PDB file of C-alpha atoms in Angstrom:
ATOM      1  CA  MET A   1      -5.724  -7.129  -6.307  1.00 78.00           C
ATOM      2  CA  ILE A   2      -7.312  -3.964  -5.582  1.00 80.00           C
ATOM      3  CA  SER A   3     -11.033  -3.480  -5.256  1.00 82.00           C
ATOM      4  CA  ASP A   4     -13.285  -0.638  -3.867  1.00 81.00           C
ATOM      5  CA  HIS A   5     -12.689  -1.642  -0.383  1.00 87.00           C
ATOM      6  CA  GLU A   6      -9.907  -4.179  -0.449  1.00 90.00           C
ATOM      7  CA  ILE A   7      -6.091  -4.425  -1.228  1.00 88.00           C
ATOM      8  CA  THR A   8      -4.637  -7.975  -1.459  1.00 89.00           C
ATOM      9  CA  PHE A   9      -0.772  -7.845  -2.358  1.00 80.00           C
ATOM     10  CA  ILE A  10       2.153  -9.987  -2.004  1.00 80.00           C
ATOM     11  CA  SER A  11       5.624  -9.086  -0.641  1.00 75.00           C
ATOM     12  CA  PRO A  12       8.933  -9.270  -2.284  1.00 73.00           C
ATOM     13  CA  ASP A  13       9.640 -12.319   0.307  1.00 84.00           C
ATOM     14  CA  GLY A  14       6.369 -13.843  -0.816  1.00 86.00           C
ATOM     15  CA  GLU A  15       3.866 -13.056   2.025  1.00 89.00           C
ATOM     16  CA  THR A  16       0.219 -12.377   1.369  1.00 90.00           C
ATOM     17  CA  ASN A  17      -1.037  -9.412   2.886  1.00 86.00           C
ATOM     18  CA  HIS A  18      -5.052  -8.544   2.651  1.00 89.00           C
ATOM     19  CA  ALA A  19      -6.265  -5.120   3.973  1.00 92.00           C
ATOM     20  CA  ILE A  20      -9.974  -4.350   4.494  1.00 94.00           C
ATOM     21  CA  LEU A  21     -10.109  -0.266   4.119  1.00 93.00           C
ATOM     22  CA  TYR A  22     -12.532   1.787   6.383  1.00 91.00           C
ATOM     23  CA  LYS A  23     -12.414   5.450   7.086  1.00 88.00           C
ATOM     24  CA  ARG A  24     -12.262   6.234  10.622  1.00 87.00           C
ATOM     25  CA  THR A  25     -14.987   8.449  12.163  1.00 88.00           C
ATOM     26  CA  ASN A  26     -14.352   8.394  15.681  1.00 88.00           C
ATOM     27  CA  ASP A  27     -11.240   8.645  17.914  1.00 89.00           C
ATOM     28  CA  ILE A  28      -9.323   5.245  18.796  1.00 89.00           C
ATOM     29  CA  PRO A  29      -9.988   4.403  22.271  1.00 88.00           C
ATOM     30  CA  SER A  30      -6.862   3.694  24.506  1.00 84.00           C
ATOM     31  CA  ASP A  31      -7.871   0.696  26.182  1.00 90.00           C
ATOM     32  CA  VAL A  32      -8.545  -2.117  23.200  1.00 92.00           C
ATOM     33  CA  SER A  33      -7.999  -5.846  24.239  1.00 93.00           C
ATOM     34  CA  LYS A  34      -5.344  -7.931  22.651  1.00 93.00           C
ATOM     35  CA  SER A  35      -8.336  -9.935  21.015  1.00 95.00           C
ATOM     36  CA  GLU A  36      -9.950  -7.018  19.833  1.00 93.00           C
ATOM     37  CA  ARG A  37      -7.037  -5.825  18.308  1.00 92.00           C
ATOM     38  CA  GLN A  38      -6.382  -9.211  16.657  1.00 93.00           C
ATOM     39  CA  SER A  39      -9.891  -9.484  15.385  1.00 95.00           C
ATOM     40  CA  LYS A  40      -9.159  -6.154  13.097  1.00 94.00           C
ATOM     41  CA  GLU A  41      -6.131  -7.336  12.120  1.00 93.00           C
ATOM     42  CA  GLU A  42      -6.785  -6.460   8.494  1.00 94.00           C
ATOM     43  CA  TRP A  43      -8.711  -3.721   9.149  1.00 95.00           C
ATOM     44  CA  LYS A  44      -6.923  -0.641   7.775  1.00 94.00           C
ATOM     45  CA  SER A  45      -7.841   3.280   8.239  1.00 93.00           C
ATOM     46  CA  ALA A  46      -8.000   4.503   4.951  1.00 90.00           C
ATOM     47  CA  GLY A  47      -7.547   8.281   3.497  1.00 86.00           C
ATOM     48  CA  ASN A  48      -6.786  10.021   0.186  1.00 84.00           C
ATOM     49  CA  ILE A  49      -3.553  11.093  -1.121  1.00 80.00           C
ATOM     50  CA  GLY A  50      -4.272  13.265  -3.692  1.00 77.00           C
ATOM     51  CA  THR A  51      -6.179  11.931  -6.696  1.00 79.00           C
ATOM     52  CA  ASN A  52      -4.626   8.670  -7.414  1.00 85.00           C
ATOM     53  CA  GLY A  53      -3.701   7.817  -3.636  1.00 88.00           C
ATOM     54  CA  ILE A  54      -4.451   5.907  -0.640  1.00 89.00           C
ATOM     55  CA  SER A  55      -2.823   6.129   2.705  1.00 90.00           C
ATOM     56  CA  MET A  56      -3.444   3.323   5.382  1.00 91.00           C
ATOM     57  CA  ARG A  57      -2.682   2.728   8.763  1.00 92.00           C
ATOM     58  CA  GLY A  58      -3.312  -0.118  11.132  1.00 93.00           C
ATOM     59  CA  TRP A  59      -6.964   0.303  12.746  1.00 95.00           C
ATOM     60  CA  TYR A  60      -5.764   0.596  16.327  1.00 93.00           C
ATOM     61  CA  GLN A  61      -2.437   2.224  15.334  1.00 91.00           C
ATOM     62  CA  GLN A  62      -1.901   5.587  17.304  1.00 84.00           C
ATOM     63  CA  GLN A  63       1.891   6.170  16.391  1.00 84.00           C
ATOM     64  CA  GLY A  64       4.062   5.562  13.681  1.00 83.00           C
ATOM     65  CA  GLY A  65       3.689   5.658   9.589  1.00 84.00           C
ATOM     66  CA  GLY A  66       1.521   3.871   7.824  1.00 90.00           C
ATOM     67  CA  GLU A  67       1.674   2.431   3.993  1.00 91.00           C
ATOM     68  CA  HIS A  68       0.352   4.036   0.948  1.00 92.00           C
ATOM     69  CA  PHE A  69      -0.455   3.236  -2.554  1.00 91.00           C
ATOM     70  CA  SER A  70      -0.581   5.337  -5.275  1.00 92.00           C
ATOM     71  CA  THR A  71      -1.185   4.974  -9.447  1.00 93.00           C
ATOM     72  CA  HIS A  72       1.927   6.022 -11.515  1.00 96.00           C
ATOM     73  CA  GLU A  73       2.208   5.756 -15.480  1.00 97.00           C
ATOM     74  CA  GLU A  74       5.917   5.075 -16.956  1.00 97.00           C
ATOM     75  CA  GLU A  75       6.826   4.929 -20.797  1.00 96.00           C
ATOM     76  CA  ILE A  76       8.310   1.361 -21.315  1.00 96.00           C
ATOM     77  CA  ASN A  77       9.531   0.101 -24.759  1.00 92.00           C
ATOM     78  CA  GLY A  78       7.470   2.677 -26.141  1.00 95.00           C
ATOM     79  CA  GLN A  79       4.285   1.937 -24.155  1.00 95.00           C
ATOM     80  CA  LYS A  80       2.545   3.516 -21.534  1.00 97.00           C
ATOM     81  CA  VAL A  81       2.370   1.193 -18.425  1.00 97.00           C
ATOM     82  CA  PRO A  82       0.357   1.887 -15.478  1.00 97.00           C
ATOM     83  CA  LEU A  83       2.085   1.116 -12.141  1.00 96.00           C
ATOM     84  CA  VAL A  84       1.121   1.193  -8.590  1.00 93.00           C
ATOM     85  CA  LEU A  85       3.908   2.691  -6.228  1.00 94.00           C
ATOM     86  CA  TYR A  86       3.952   1.364  -2.572  1.00 92.00           C
ATOM     87  CA  GLY A  87       5.513   2.728   0.322  1.00 92.00           C
ATOM     88  CA  PHE A  88       5.731   2.503   4.253  1.00 90.00           C
ATOM     89  CA  GLY A  89       6.612   4.804   7.010  1.00 86.00           C
ATOM     90  CA  ALA A  90       6.346   8.213   7.880  1.00 78.00           C
ATOM     91  CA  ASN A  91       7.248   9.973   4.380  1.00 82.00           C
ATOM     92  CA  ASP A  92       5.528   9.405   0.849  1.00 82.00           C
ATOM     93  CA  ALA A  93       8.897   8.004  -0.570  1.00 92.00           C
ATOM     94  CA  THR A  94       8.213   4.652  -2.660  1.00 94.00           C
ATOM     95  CA  ASP A  95       9.619   1.360  -1.470  1.00 92.00           C
ATOM     96  CA  LEU A  96       8.372  -0.720  -4.138  1.00 91.00           C
ATOM     97  CA  VAL A  97       7.248  -0.327  -7.601  1.00 94.00           C
ATOM     98  CA  TYR A  98       4.447  -3.045  -8.837  1.00 92.00           C
ATOM     99  CA  TYR A  99       3.885  -3.826 -12.436  1.00 95.00           C
ATOM    100  CA  PRO A 100       1.111  -5.450 -14.580  1.00 94.00           C
ATOM    101  CA  SER A 101       3.126  -8.692 -15.296  1.00 93.00           C
ATOM    102  CA  GLU A 102       5.913 -10.553 -13.510  1.00 91.00           C
ATOM    103  CA  ASP A 103       7.654 -10.663 -16.955  1.00 95.00           C
ATOM    104  CA  LEU A 104       7.639  -6.736 -17.082  1.00 96.00           C
ATOM    105  CA  ALA A 105       8.939  -6.367 -13.305  1.00 94.00           C
ATOM    106  CA  LYS A 106      11.584  -8.768 -14.306  1.00 94.00           C
ATOM    107  CA  GLN A 107      12.481  -6.749 -17.311  1.00 95.00           C
ATOM    108  CA  GLN A 108      12.525  -3.820 -15.194  1.00 97.00           C
ATOM    109  CA  SER A 109      14.150  -4.800 -11.901  1.00 92.00           C
ATOM    110  CA  ASP A 110      16.831  -2.667 -11.757  1.00 94.00           C
ATOM    111  CA  VAL A 111      15.486   0.229 -13.269  1.00 95.00           C
ATOM    112  CA  LYS A 112      14.911   3.457 -11.484  1.00 96.00           C
ATOM    113  CA  TYR A 113      12.692   6.046 -13.164  1.00 96.00           C
ATOM    114  CA  GLY A 114      13.699   9.768 -12.824  1.00 95.00           C
ATOM    115  CA  ASP A 115       9.989  10.883 -11.709  1.00 95.00           C
ATOM    116  CA  ILE A 116       9.461   8.725  -8.642  1.00 95.00           C
ATOM    117  CA  ASP A 117      10.982   9.428  -5.200  1.00 93.00           C
ATOM    118  CA  TYR A 118      12.488   6.362  -3.836  1.00 94.00           C
ATOM    119  CA  LYS A 119      12.961   5.348  -0.128  1.00 89.00           C
ATOM    120  CA  PHE A 120      16.420   3.436  -1.306  1.00 82.00           C
TER     121      PHE A 120
END
């Protein structure tokens, strides 16, 4: 589920992840307590990737790549189908493709599209 400022998604292993998106306007403090980090665990610093994507990093994350979502459209069975592409890490490659229905995801589970840069 995606709304203006939140993303909730289910990973392939069934874990539900929830992110509340904010735009960081100041530097990350260097001395953040463990309890403060835990209280902001679902907070993500978000930014745009082009016109159809969003990048996210942990609110207090100082190193490492983040996560990114973008919209994409493919023709499947003669129909234009909106997809959501998800990736994590330092590059923009796609780790997962989300479909509008579970049935379509199962049908397309082994398909690789030529215009998507897959990580694996």
